[in-house]
Amino acid sequence: MRHFGHIAPEVRQRLFHQEPCEFTADSPARLLSAALGATLYSPATRPRLADDIVKQAGNGVVSMVLCLEDSIDDADVGAGEENLVRQFADLAARDGAEPPLLFIRVRAPEQIPDLVRRLGPAVRLLSGFVMPKFTEERGIPFLEALATAETASGRRLFAMPVLESPELLYLESRVDVLAGIFRAVDKYRDRVLALRLGVTDFCSSYGLRRAPDMTAYDVQIVASVIADVVNMLGRADGTGFTVTGPVWEYFRVPERMFKPMLRHSPFLEGQAVELRERLIEHAMDGLLREISLDQANGLLGKTCIHPSHVLPVHALSVVSHEEFSDAADILRPERDGGGVLRSAYTNKMNEVKPHRAWAERVMLRAEVFGVANEDVGFVELLAAGIPG
């Protein structure tokens, strides 16, 4: 699989200076953690789930979570598990297209080895489990269950803990909870693919819900916990983990209080005025702004609950030609001693030592999402991937 692999090769050649790389579920964890992109959630009870997975893969989705937790009724958990076993068997029997990276979001640790056993040979399609309300105390049993299931199945399985508990939000307990989470995930570092932020649960603790014309970063209590999660768990010194962006809840806006957050000029230049109107109508201007703020705050990828959110996440994850040029200059072997240089675009200073970690992250993102051609921006990337 590859990002933008659903777009015709000749279109990719026009869009990309460096095309996204190909990868599989067996690729190195470092690559997969960056490649998750827009992780699409789906209730595990959907009766045609296998068909849905194949369809979404054909539309550019590379990671999915099949949810047995908050997205389904408590009474439907058993039926959801049975459905997952059937749908995985259905997928495993199909020839042809490779499915996305598939994860199951469970409620309790004991579900992990049980589901792996019930999946049988179809477990080869499973990449891992999403672990809800993760703290050190609640999370260790999940990680131990994952290790047990991995040993029993012989299949490499990853964990994606969700950071969403009230103790993490509350100021008086936050630092201790984050320190405990770090101890837990550090112990199982080789199996923790990414940490996911449960911002909806954060808001729930205070009876809040952000409006479609506001981002998570406009809700200060949420912004503060995101900052602290990145501070303690997302460091670029080798101790950090990939932290993914929060879910965007909206896909249509009935009424708008504030002006849209998308400038006219990029769409005028790309002759895509109608695309801008469609994005605004479906609340995508807020989503695009939040994705940009996610990246500015050290997050990579995003939880998504609607297929229309996938392409914007991926389009804004593509490395611009300018970013790539700056990163390549900073990482030249002859620059090991440091120093300052003017960017090739002659519009900024690149300071080699302070910008090195940034440049390394850019190059990893460039590998999985590609590098846009010099004259290609996010509007062209969006327009190329949206069906007419």
mmCIF file of C-alpha atoms in Angstrom:
data_model
loop_
_atom_site.group_PDB
_atom_site.id
_atom_site.type_symbol
_atom_site.label_atom_id
_atom_site.label_comp_id
_atom_site.label_asym_id
_atom_site.label_seq_id
_atom_site.Cartn_x
_atom_site.Cartn_y
_atom_site.Cartn_z
ATOM 1 C CA MET A 1 0.000 0.000 0.000
ATOM 2 C CA ARG A 2 1.017 3.632 -0.371
ATOM 3 C CA HIS A 3 -0.478 7.036 0.242
ATOM 4 C CA PHE A 4 -2.194 8.428 -2.865
ATOM 5 C CA GLY A 5 -1.890 4.960 -4.399
ATOM 6 C CA HIS A 6 -5.529 5.221 -5.503
ATOM 7 C CA ILE A 7 -4.632 8.120 -7.813
ATOM 8 C CA ALA A 8 -3.544 7.357 -11.383
ATOM 9 C CA PRO A 9 0.251 7.052 -11.816
ATOM 10 C CA GLU A 10 0.396 9.869 -14.363
ATOM 11 C CA VAL A 11 -1.393 12.185 -11.910
ATOM 12 C CA ARG A 12 1.018 11.239 -9.119
ATOM 13 C CA GLN A 13 3.945 12.032 -11.400
ATOM 14 C CA ARG A 14 2.517 15.498 -11.988
ATOM 15 C CA LEU A 15 1.883 16.110 -8.276
ATOM 16 C CA PHE A 16 5.014 14.700 -6.670
ATOM 17 C CA HIS A 17 8.683 15.577 -6.754
ATOM 18 C CA GLN A 18 9.172 12.397 -4.678
ATOM 19 C CA GLU A 19 6.299 9.916 -4.611
ATOM 20 C CA PRO A 20 5.173 8.275 -1.341
ATOM 21 C CA CYS A 21 6.917 4.979 -0.646
ATOM 22 C CA GLU A 22 5.238 1.594 -0.661
ATOM 23 C CA PHE A 23 4.855 -0.234 2.647
ATOM 24 C CA THR A 24 3.128 -3.272 4.108
ATOM 25 C CA ALA A 25 1.834 -4.313 7.506
ATOM 26 C CA ASP A 26 5.224 -5.970 8.041
ATOM 27 C CA SER A 27 7.253 -2.789 7.434
ATOM 28 C CA PRO A 28 9.404 -1.372 10.273
ATOM 29 C CA ALA A 29 7.472 0.182 13.137
ATOM 30 C CA ARG A 30 9.163 3.574 12.678
ATOM 31 C CA LEU A 31 7.813 3.762 9.132
ATOM 32 C CA LEU A 32 4.330 2.517 10.023
ATOM 33 C CA SER A 33 3.921 4.948 12.916
ATOM 34 C CA ALA A 34 4.484 7.849 10.527
ATOM 35 C CA ALA A 35 2.389 6.281 7.767
ATOM 36 C CA LEU A 36 -0.839 5.826 9.776
ATOM 37 C CA GLY A 37 -2.221 9.083 8.384
ATOM 38 C CA ALA A 38 -5.965 9.461 8.762
ATOM 39 C CA THR A 39 -7.021 6.460 10.853
ATOM 40 C CA LEU A 40 -10.662 5.789 10.030
ATOM 41 C CA TYR A 41 -12.841 4.388 12.818
ATOM 42 C CA SER A 42 -15.741 2.041 12.074
ATOM 43 C CA PRO A 43 -18.138 0.240 14.431
ATOM 44 C CA ALA A 44 -17.321 -3.469 14.573
ATOM 45 C CA THR A 45 -21.007 -4.302 14.191
ATOM 46 C CA ARG A 46 -21.329 -3.153 10.554
ATOM 47 C CA PRO A 47 -22.852 -6.106 8.653
ATOM 48 C CA ARG A 48 -20.793 -5.533 5.477
ATOM 49 C CA LEU A 49 -17.587 -4.550 7.207
ATOM 50 C CA ALA A 50 -15.324 -6.518 4.865
ATOM 51 C CA ASP A 51 -16.823 -4.725 1.868
ATOM 52 C CA ASP A 52 -16.438 -1.383 3.657
ATOM 53 C CA ILE A 53 -12.754 -2.090 4.339
ATOM 54 C CA VAL A 54 -12.059 -2.968 0.708
ATOM 55 C CA LYS A 55 -13.937 0.129 -0.475
ATOM 56 C CA GLN A 56 -12.059 2.465 1.861
ATOM 57 C CA ALA A 57 -8.717 0.954 0.851
ATOM 58 C CA GLY A 58 -9.633 1.765 -2.733
ATOM 59 C CA ASN A 59 -10.316 5.375 -1.686
ATOM 60 C CA GLY A 60 -6.894 5.886 -0.118
ATOM 61 C CA VAL A 61 -7.398 4.780 3.509
ATOM 62 C CA VAL A 62 -4.280 3.056 4.877
ATOM 63 C CA SER A 63 -5.297 2.503 8.524
ATOM 64 C CA MET A 64 -8.607 1.596 10.156
ATOM 65 C CA VAL A 65 -9.834 0.897 13.684
ATOM 66 C CA LEU A 66 -12.723 -1.525 14.096
ATOM 67 C CA CYS A 67 -14.341 -0.436 17.313
ATOM 68 C CA LEU A 68 -15.850 -2.576 20.058
ATOM 69 C CA GLU A 69 -15.850 0.260 22.577
ATOM 70 C CA ASP A 70 -17.631 3.642 22.590
ATOM 71 C CA SER A 71 -19.051 3.407 19.064
ATOM 72 C CA ILE A 72 -21.339 0.468 19.898
ATOM 73 C CA ASP A 73 -23.911 -0.250 22.592
ATOM 74 C CA ASP A 74 -22.798 -2.231 25.628
ATOM 75 C CA ALA A 75 -25.291 -4.940 24.711
ATOM 76 C CA ASP A 76 -23.746 -5.380 21.241
ATOM 77 C CA VAL A 77 -20.190 -6.288 22.250
ATOM 78 C CA GLY A 78 -20.660 -10.029 21.838
ATOM 79 C CA ALA A 79 -22.314 -9.606 18.463
ATOM 80 C CA GLY A 80 -19.550 -7.216 17.436
ATOM 81 C CA GLU A 81 -16.869 -9.767 18.287
ATOM 82 C CA GLU A 82 -18.672 -12.474 16.306
ATOM 83 C CA ASN A 83 -19.050 -10.114 13.376
ATOM 84 C CA LEU A 84 -15.347 -9.262 13.417
ATOM 85 C CA VAL A 85 -14.404 -12.945 13.276
ATOM 86 C CA ARG A 86 -16.734 -13.472 10.283
ATOM 87 C CA GLN A 87 -15.593 -10.350 8.456
ATOM 88 C CA PHE A 88 -11.879 -11.123 8.920
ATOM 89 C CA ALA A 89 -12.493 -14.619 7.540
ATOM 90 C CA ASP A 90 -14.305 -13.045 4.581
ATOM 91 C CA LEU A 91 -11.389 -10.675 3.946
ATOM 92 C CA ALA A 92 -8.813 -13.437 4.273
ATOM 93 C CA ALA A 93 -10.620 -15.490 1.615
ATOM 94 C CA ARG A 94 -10.509 -12.680 -0.947
ATOM 95 C CA ASP A 95 -7.815 -12.437 -3.578
ATOM 96 C CA GLY A 96 -6.383 -9.163 -4.800
ATOM 97 C CA ALA A 97 -6.281 -5.849 -2.977
ATOM 98 C CA GLU A 98 -4.312 -5.538 0.238
ATOM 99 C CA PRO A 99 -6.454 -4.207 3.104
ATOM 100 C CA PRO A 100 -5.385 -1.212 5.195
ATOM 101 C CA LEU A 101 -3.573 -1.610 8.491
ATOM 102 C CA LEU A 102 -6.363 -2.988 10.696
ATOM 103 C CA PHE A 103 -6.658 -2.492 14.447
ATOM 104 C CA ILE A 104 -9.370 -3.578 16.887
ATOM 105 C CA ARG A 105 -10.406 -1.257 19.686
ATOM 106 C CA VAL A 106 -11.267 -3.422 22.677
ATOM 107 C CA ARG A 107 -12.817 -2.706 26.069
ATOM 108 C CA ALA A 108 -10.989 -5.175 28.312
ATOM 109 C CA PRO A 109 -7.555 -6.878 28.226
ATOM 110 C CA GLU A 110 -9.001 -10.390 28.073
ATOM 111 C CA GLN A 111 -10.591 -9.614 24.705
ATOM 112 C CA ILE A 112 -7.157 -9.420 23.066
ATOM 113 C CA PRO A 113 -5.980 -13.059 23.353
ATOM 114 C CA ASP A 114 -9.550 -14.283 22.942
ATOM 115 C CA LEU A 115 -10.062 -12.448 19.643
ATOM 116 C CA VAL A 116 -6.640 -13.435 18.334
ATOM 117 C CA ARG A 117 -7.480 -17.076 19.040
ATOM 118 C CA ARG A 118 -10.911 -16.804 17.387
ATOM 119 C CA LEU A 119 -9.538 -15.073 14.310
ATOM 120 C CA GLY A 120 -7.376 -18.108 13.548
ATOM 121 C CA PRO A 121 -5.381 -17.827 10.301
ATOM 122 C CA ALA A 122 -7.124 -14.514 9.494
ATOM 123 C CA VAL A 123 -5.042 -12.911 12.270
ATOM 124 C CA ARG A 124 -2.455 -12.249 9.529
ATOM 125 C CA LEU A 125 -4.667 -9.285 8.516
ATOM 126 C CA LEU A 126 -4.556 -7.763 12.002
ATOM 127 C CA SER A 127 -1.939 -5.147 12.886
ATOM 128 C CA GLY A 128 -2.863 -4.649 16.538
ATOM 129 C CA PHE A 129 -5.196 -3.275 19.175
ATOM 130 C CA VAL A 130 -6.342 0.131 20.357
ATOM 131 C CA MET A 131 -6.414 0.347 24.157
ATOM 132 C CA PRO A 132 -8.924 2.783 25.697
ATOM 133 C CA LYS A 133 -8.570 5.093 28.710
ATOM 134 C CA PHE A 134 -4.912 4.221 29.054
ATOM 135 C CA THR A 135 -3.061 4.894 32.290
ATOM 136 C CA GLU A 136 -0.206 2.941 33.854
ATOM 137 C CA GLU A 137 -2.533 0.980 36.127
ATOM 138 C CA ARG A 138 -5.173 0.229 33.486
ATOM 139 C CA GLY A 139 -2.748 -0.038 30.577
ATOM 140 C CA ILE A 140 -0.251 -2.628 31.786
ATOM 141 C CA PRO A 141 -2.833 -5.482 31.699
ATOM 142 C CA PHE A 142 -3.655 -4.565 28.083
ATOM 143 C CA LEU A 143 0.034 -4.599 27.101
ATOM 144 C CA GLU A 144 0.602 -7.908 28.908
ATOM 145 C CA ALA A 145 -2.401 -9.407 27.113
ATOM 146 C CA LEU A 146 -0.997 -8.176 23.801
ATOM 147 C CA ALA A 147 2.355 -9.866 24.510
ATOM 148 C CA THR A 148 0.549 -13.113 25.352
ATOM 149 C CA ALA A 149 -1.538 -12.980 22.177
ATOM 150 C CA GLU A 150 1.508 -12.211 20.065
ATOM 151 C CA THR A 151 3.395 -15.200 21.436
ATOM 152 C CA ALA A 152 0.420 -17.507 20.912
ATOM 153 C CA SER A 153 -0.246 -16.367 17.335
ATOM 154 C CA GLY A 154 3.293 -15.808 16.106
ATOM 155 C CA ARG A 155 2.031 -12.556 14.605
ATOM 156 C CA ARG A 156 3.609 -9.148 15.332
ATOM 157 C CA LEU A 157 0.917 -7.051 16.988
ATOM 158 C CA PHE A 158 1.067 -3.369 17.853
ATOM 159 C CA ALA A 159 -0.570 -1.345 20.625
ATOM 160 C CA MET A 160 -2.133 2.077 20.182
ATOM 161 C CA PRO A 161 -3.057 3.390 23.652
ATOM 162 C CA VAL A 162 -5.712 6.109 23.800
ATOM 163 C CA LEU A 163 -4.982 8.916 26.251
ATOM 164 C CA GLU A 164 -8.425 10.057 27.359
ATOM 165 C CA SER A 165 -8.889 9.477 31.089
ATOM 166 C CA PRO A 166 -10.052 12.298 33.423
ATOM 167 C CA GLU A 167 -6.961 11.803 35.610
ATOM 168 C CA LEU A 168 -4.854 12.897 32.650
ATOM 169 C CA LEU A 169 -6.932 16.028 32.236
ATOM 170 C CA TYR A 170 -7.040 17.126 35.867
ATOM 171 C CA LEU A 171 -4.181 19.466 36.701
ATOM 172 C CA GLU A 172 -3.440 17.995 40.137
ATOM 173 C CA SER A 173 -2.842 14.485 38.748
ATOM 174 C CA ARG A 174 -1.637 15.141 35.195
ATOM 175 C CA VAL A 175 2.123 14.979 35.667
ATOM 176 C CA ASP A 176 1.990 11.787 37.735
ATOM 177 C CA VAL A 177 -0.380 10.141 35.237
ATOM 178 C CA LEU A 178 1.827 11.112 32.290
ATOM 179 C CA ALA A 179 4.899 9.794 34.085
ATOM 180 C CA GLY A 180 3.087 6.507 34.705
ATOM 181 C CA ILE A 181 1.983 6.264 31.085
ATOM 182 C CA PHE A 182 5.571 6.806 30.001
ATOM 183 C CA ARG A 183 6.793 3.991 32.264
ATOM 184 C CA ALA A 184 4.199 1.627 30.818
ATOM 185 C CA VAL A 185 4.769 2.381 27.130
ATOM 186 C CA ASP A 186 8.539 2.604 27.525
ATOM 187 C CA LYS A 187 8.596 -0.941 28.899
ATOM 188 C CA TYR A 188 6.781 -2.141 25.755
ATOM 189 C CA ARG A 189 8.347 0.414 23.393
ATOM 190 C CA ASP A 190 8.845 -2.034 20.520
ATOM 191 C CA ARG A 191 5.114 -2.738 20.410
ATOM 192 C CA VAL A 192 3.670 0.773 20.908
ATOM 193 C CA LEU A 193 3.047 2.121 17.422
ATOM 194 C CA ALA A 194 1.454 5.450 18.380
ATOM 195 C CA LEU A 195 -0.356 7.230 21.187
ATOM 196 C CA ARG A 196 -3.824 8.528 20.333
ATOM 197 C CA LEU A 197 -5.554 11.512 21.965
ATOM 198 C CA GLY A 198 -9.181 11.137 23.084
ATOM 199 C CA VAL A 199 -10.208 14.780 23.044
ATOM 200 C CA THR A 200 -13.941 14.020 23.020
ATOM 201 C CA ASP A 201 -13.518 12.359 26.424
ATOM 202 C CA PHE A 202 -11.457 15.316 27.641
ATOM 203 C CA CYS A 203 -14.292 17.676 26.737
ATOM 204 C CA SER A 204 -16.820 15.335 28.333
ATOM 205 C CA SER A 205 -15.155 15.734 31.735
ATOM 206 C CA TYR A 206 -16.150 19.410 31.697
ATOM 207 C CA GLY A 207 -19.395 19.212 29.740
ATOM 208 C CA LEU A 208 -17.785 20.833 26.693
ATOM 209 C CA ARG A 209 -18.021 20.288 22.958
ATOM 210 C CA ARG A 210 -16.108 22.362 20.432
ATOM 211 C CA ALA A 211 -18.115 23.972 17.645
ATOM 212 C CA PRO A 212 -17.334 23.302 13.957
ATOM 213 C CA ASP A 213 -15.741 26.713 13.557
ATOM 214 C CA MET A 214 -13.341 26.104 16.460
ATOM 215 C CA THR A 215 -10.403 23.745 16.730
ATOM 216 C CA ALA A 216 -9.253 21.681 19.693
ATOM 217 C CA TYR A 217 -6.616 24.350 20.258
ATOM 218 C CA ASP A 218 -9.293 26.992 20.834
ATOM 219 C CA VAL A 219 -10.524 25.002 23.854
ATOM 220 C CA GLN A 220 -7.798 25.981 26.292
ATOM 221 C CA ILE A 221 -8.214 23.114 28.727
ATOM 222 C CA VAL A 222 -7.829 20.670 25.830
ATOM 223 C CA ALA A 223 -4.916 22.587 24.317
ATOM 224 C CA SER A 224 -3.085 22.491 27.646
ATOM 225 C CA VAL A 225 -3.276 18.713 27.955
ATOM 226 C CA ILE A 226 -2.196 18.219 24.321
ATOM 227 C CA ALA A 227 0.829 20.381 25.048
ATOM 228 C CA ASP A 228 1.707 18.378 28.137
ATOM 229 C CA VAL A 229 1.277 15.029 26.364
ATOM 230 C CA VAL A 230 3.684 16.143 23.635
ATOM 231 C CA ASN A 231 6.019 17.607 26.255
ATOM 232 C CA MET A 232 6.405 14.338 28.144
ATOM 233 C CA LEU A 233 5.651 11.678 25.511
ATOM 234 C CA GLY A 234 6.473 13.213 22.129
ATOM 235 C CA ARG A 235 10.063 14.369 22.523
ATOM 236 C CA ALA A 236 12.493 14.225 19.601
ATOM 237 C CA ASP A 237 15.419 12.960 21.692
ATOM 238 C CA GLY A 238 14.734 9.265 21.069
ATOM 239 C CA THR A 239 12.506 8.800 24.111
ATOM 240 C CA GLY A 240 9.294 10.021 22.457
ATOM 241 C CA PHE A 241 6.460 8.339 20.579
ATOM 242 C CA THR A 242 4.290 9.306 17.639
ATOM 243 C CA VAL A 243 1.260 11.162 19.015
ATOM 244 C CA THR A 244 -1.737 11.428 16.682
ATOM 245 C CA GLY A 245 -4.206 14.277 16.345
ATOM 246 C CA PRO A 246 -7.690 14.338 17.876
ATOM 247 C CA VAL A 247 -10.866 13.392 16.065
ATOM 248 C CA TRP A 248 -12.788 15.975 14.024
ATOM 249 C CA GLU A 249 -16.476 15.395 14.735
ATOM 250 C CA TYR A 250 -18.205 17.326 11.953
ATOM 251 C CA PHE A 251 -18.985 16.611 8.317
ATOM 252 C CA ARG A 252 -21.646 19.228 7.569
ATOM 253 C CA VAL A 253 -22.319 22.657 9.069
ATOM 254 C CA PRO A 254 -25.982 23.740 9.323
ATOM 255 C CA GLU A 255 -25.172 27.286 10.394
ATOM 256 C CA ARG A 256 -21.975 29.287 10.812
ATOM 257 C CA MET A 257 -21.235 32.044 13.341
ATOM 258 C CA PHE A 258 -17.729 33.017 12.184
ATOM 259 C CA LYS A 259 -16.149 33.622 8.802
ATOM 260 C CA PRO A 260 -14.709 30.560 7.029
ATOM 261 C CA MET A 261 -11.070 29.810 7.820
ATOM 262 C CA LEU A 262 -9.956 29.180 4.214
ATOM 263 C CA ARG A 263 -8.335 31.963 2.224
ATOM 264 C CA HIS A 264 -9.607 32.582 -1.300
ATOM 265 C CA SER A 265 -6.279 33.013 -3.065
ATOM 266 C CA PRO A 266 -4.945 29.409 -3.100
ATOM 267 C CA PHE A 267 -8.206 28.254 -4.638
ATOM 268 C CA LEU A 268 -8.324 31.087 -7.183
ATOM 269 C CA GLU A 269 -4.790 30.257 -8.300
ATOM 270 C CA GLY A 270 -5.688 26.588 -8.601
ATOM 271 C CA GLN A 271 -8.996 27.341 -10.335
ATOM 272 C CA ALA A 272 -10.759 25.434 -7.565
ATOM 273 C CA VAL A 273 -13.333 27.918 -6.238
ATOM 274 C CA GLU A 274 -16.058 25.240 -6.215
ATOM 275 C CA LEU A 275 -13.794 22.972 -4.168
ATOM 276 C CA ARG A 276 -13.415 25.726 -1.563
ATOM 277 C CA GLU A 277 -17.199 26.062 -1.309
ATOM 278 C CA ARG A 278 -17.596 22.299 -0.876
ATOM 279 C CA LEU A 279 -14.969 22.227 1.864
ATOM 280 C CA ILE A 280 -16.647 25.069 3.743
ATOM 281 C CA GLU A 281 -20.088 23.501 3.375
ATOM 282 C CA HIS A 282 -18.830 20.273 4.929
ATOM 283 C CA ALA A 283 -16.891 21.908 7.814
ATOM 284 C CA MET A 284 -13.559 21.080 6.201
ATOM 285 C CA ASP A 285 -12.144 24.562 6.716
ATOM 286 C CA GLY A 286 -12.074 23.909 10.461
ATOM 287 C CA LEU A 287 -10.609 20.463 9.888
ATOM 288 C CA LEU A 288 -7.850 21.838 7.645
ATOM 289 C CA ARG A 289 -6.934 24.433 10.238
ATOM 290 C CA GLU A 290 -6.875 21.837 13.014
ATOM 291 C CA ILE A 291 -4.634 19.533 10.954
ATOM 292 C CA SER A 292 -2.199 22.418 10.469
ATOM 293 C CA LEU A 293 -2.251 23.124 14.207
ATOM 294 C CA ASP A 294 -1.757 19.419 14.964
ATOM 295 C CA GLN A 295 1.428 19.448 12.914
ATOM 296 C CA ALA A 296 2.626 22.720 14.431
ATOM 297 C CA ASN A 297 2.196 21.174 17.889
ATOM 298 C CA GLY A 298 4.105 17.968 17.153
ATOM 299 C CA LEU A 299 1.256 15.596 16.241
ATOM 300 C CA LEU A 300 1.245 13.331 13.187
ATOM 301 C CA GLY A 301 -1.823 11.632 11.719
ATOM 302 C CA LYS A 302 -5.383 11.985 12.954
ATOM 303 C CA THR A 303 -8.345 9.993 14.200
ATOM 304 C CA CYS A 304 -11.213 10.208 11.678
ATOM 305 C CA ILE A 305 -14.861 9.183 11.890
ATOM 306 C CA HIS A 306 -15.912 10.055 8.329
ATOM 307 C CA PRO A 307 -14.296 8.996 5.021
ATOM 308 C CA SER A 308 -14.409 12.579 3.728
ATOM 309 C CA HIS A 309 -11.813 13.561 6.368
ATOM 310 C CA VAL A 310 -9.148 11.196 5.069
ATOM 311 C CA LEU A 311 -7.942 13.088 2.013
ATOM 312 C CA PRO A 312 -7.519 16.450 3.813
ATOM 313 C CA VAL A 313 -5.332 14.778 6.448
ATOM 314 C CA HIS A 314 -3.199 13.130 3.785
ATOM 315 C CA ALA A 315 -3.011 16.215 1.550
ATOM 316 C CA LEU A 316 -1.724 18.373 4.391
ATOM 317 C CA SER A 317 0.739 15.655 5.423
ATOM 318 C CA VAL A 318 2.566 15.815 2.079
ATOM 319 C CA VAL A 319 5.883 17.599 2.467
ATOM 320 C CA SER A 320 6.145 20.790 0.440
ATOM 321 C CA HIS A 321 9.058 21.218 -1.934
ATOM 322 C CA GLU A 322 10.283 24.095 0.230
ATOM 323 C CA GLU A 323 10.234 22.031 3.439
ATOM 324 C CA PHE A 324 12.078 19.223 1.668
ATOM 325 C CA SER A 325 14.699 21.600 0.317
ATOM 326 C CA ASP A 326 15.322 23.080 3.773
ATOM 327 C CA ALA A 327 15.496 19.656 5.440
ATOM 328 C CA ALA A 328 17.893 18.293 2.813
ATOM 329 C CA ASP A 329 20.206 21.278 3.235
ATOM 330 C CA ILE A 330 20.231 20.930 7.021
ATOM 331 C CA LEU A 331 21.024 17.205 6.869
ATOM 332 C CA ARG A 332 23.898 17.383 4.393
ATOM 333 C CA PRO A 333 26.885 15.411 5.788
ATOM 334 C CA GLU A 334 29.163 18.419 5.472
ATOM 335 C CA ARG A 335 26.843 20.347 7.848
ATOM 336 C CA ASP A 336 27.579 18.076 10.835
ATOM 337 C CA GLY A 337 29.534 20.829 12.516
ATOM 338 C CA GLY A 338 26.538 23.146 12.584
ATOM 339 C CA GLY A 339 26.286 26.685 11.342
ATOM 340 C CA VAL A 340 23.670 28.906 9.732
ATOM 341 C CA LEU A 341 22.680 29.021 6.072
ATOM 342 C CA ARG A 342 20.171 30.873 3.965
ATOM 343 C CA SER A 343 17.409 28.645 2.597
ATOM 344 C CA ALA A 344 17.378 27.768 -1.089
ATOM 345 C CA TYR A 345 14.081 29.681 -1.269
ATOM 346 C CA THR A 346 15.964 32.733 0.171
ATOM 347 C CA ASN A 347 13.181 33.479 2.649
ATOM 348 C CA LYS A 348 14.437 32.089 5.967
ATOM 349 C CA MET A 349 17.413 31.114 8.081
ATOM 350 C CA ASN A 350 18.215 27.426 8.530
ATOM 351 C CA GLU A 351 20.261 26.848 11.687
ATOM 352 C CA VAL A 352 21.728 23.377 11.350
ATOM 353 C CA LYS A 353 21.899 22.088 14.927
ATOM 354 C CA PRO A 354 18.569 23.432 16.312
ATOM 355 C CA HIS A 355 16.676 22.475 13.133
ATOM 356 C CA ARG A 356 18.157 18.980 12.740
ATOM 357 C CA ALA A 357 15.432 17.105 14.644
ATOM 358 C CA TRP A 358 12.786 18.956 12.636
ATOM 359 C CA ALA A 359 14.563 18.048 9.391
ATOM 360 C CA GLU A 360 14.725 14.369 10.348
ATOM 361 C CA ARG A 361 10.977 14.326 11.023
ATOM 362 C CA VAL A 362 10.320 16.049 7.707
ATOM 363 C CA MET A 363 12.342 13.423 5.866
ATOM 364 C CA LEU A 364 10.395 10.599 7.501
ATOM 365 C CA ARG A 365 7.121 12.278 6.537
ATOM 366 C CA ALA A 366 8.483 12.808 3.023
ATOM 367 C CA GLU A 367 9.203 9.093 2.758
ATOM 368 C CA VAL A 368 5.653 8.030 3.561
ATOM 369 C CA PHE A 369 3.569 10.942 2.220
ATOM 370 C CA GLY A 370 5.835 12.151 -0.560
ATOM 371 C CA VAL A 371 7.174 15.548 -1.575
ATOM 372 C CA ALA A 372 5.037 17.854 -3.701
ATOM 373 C CA ASN A 373 6.396 19.339 -6.880
ATOM 374 C CA GLU A 374 7.570 22.914 -6.598
ATOM 375 C CA ASP A 375 4.376 24.361 -8.088
ATOM 376 C CA VAL A 376 1.953 22.019 -6.293
ATOM 377 C CA GLY A 377 0.114 23.009 -3.098
ATOM 378 C CA PHE A 378 -2.526 21.404 -0.922
ATOM 379 C CA VAL A 379 -5.341 22.607 -3.190
ATOM 380 C CA GLU A 380 -4.002 20.564 -6.111
ATOM 381 C CA LEU A 381 -3.520 17.538 -3.862
ATOM 382 C CA LEU A 382 -7.086 17.819 -2.576
ATOM 383 C CA ALA A 383 -8.551 18.352 -6.032
ATOM 384 C CA ALA A 384 -6.722 15.346 -7.467
ATOM 385 C CA GLY A 385 -8.070 12.985 -4.825
ATOM 386 C CA ILE A 386 -11.693 14.115 -4.525
ATOM 387 C CA PRO A 387 -14.143 12.315 -6.859
ATOM 388 C CA GLY A 388 -15.846 14.657 -9.290
#
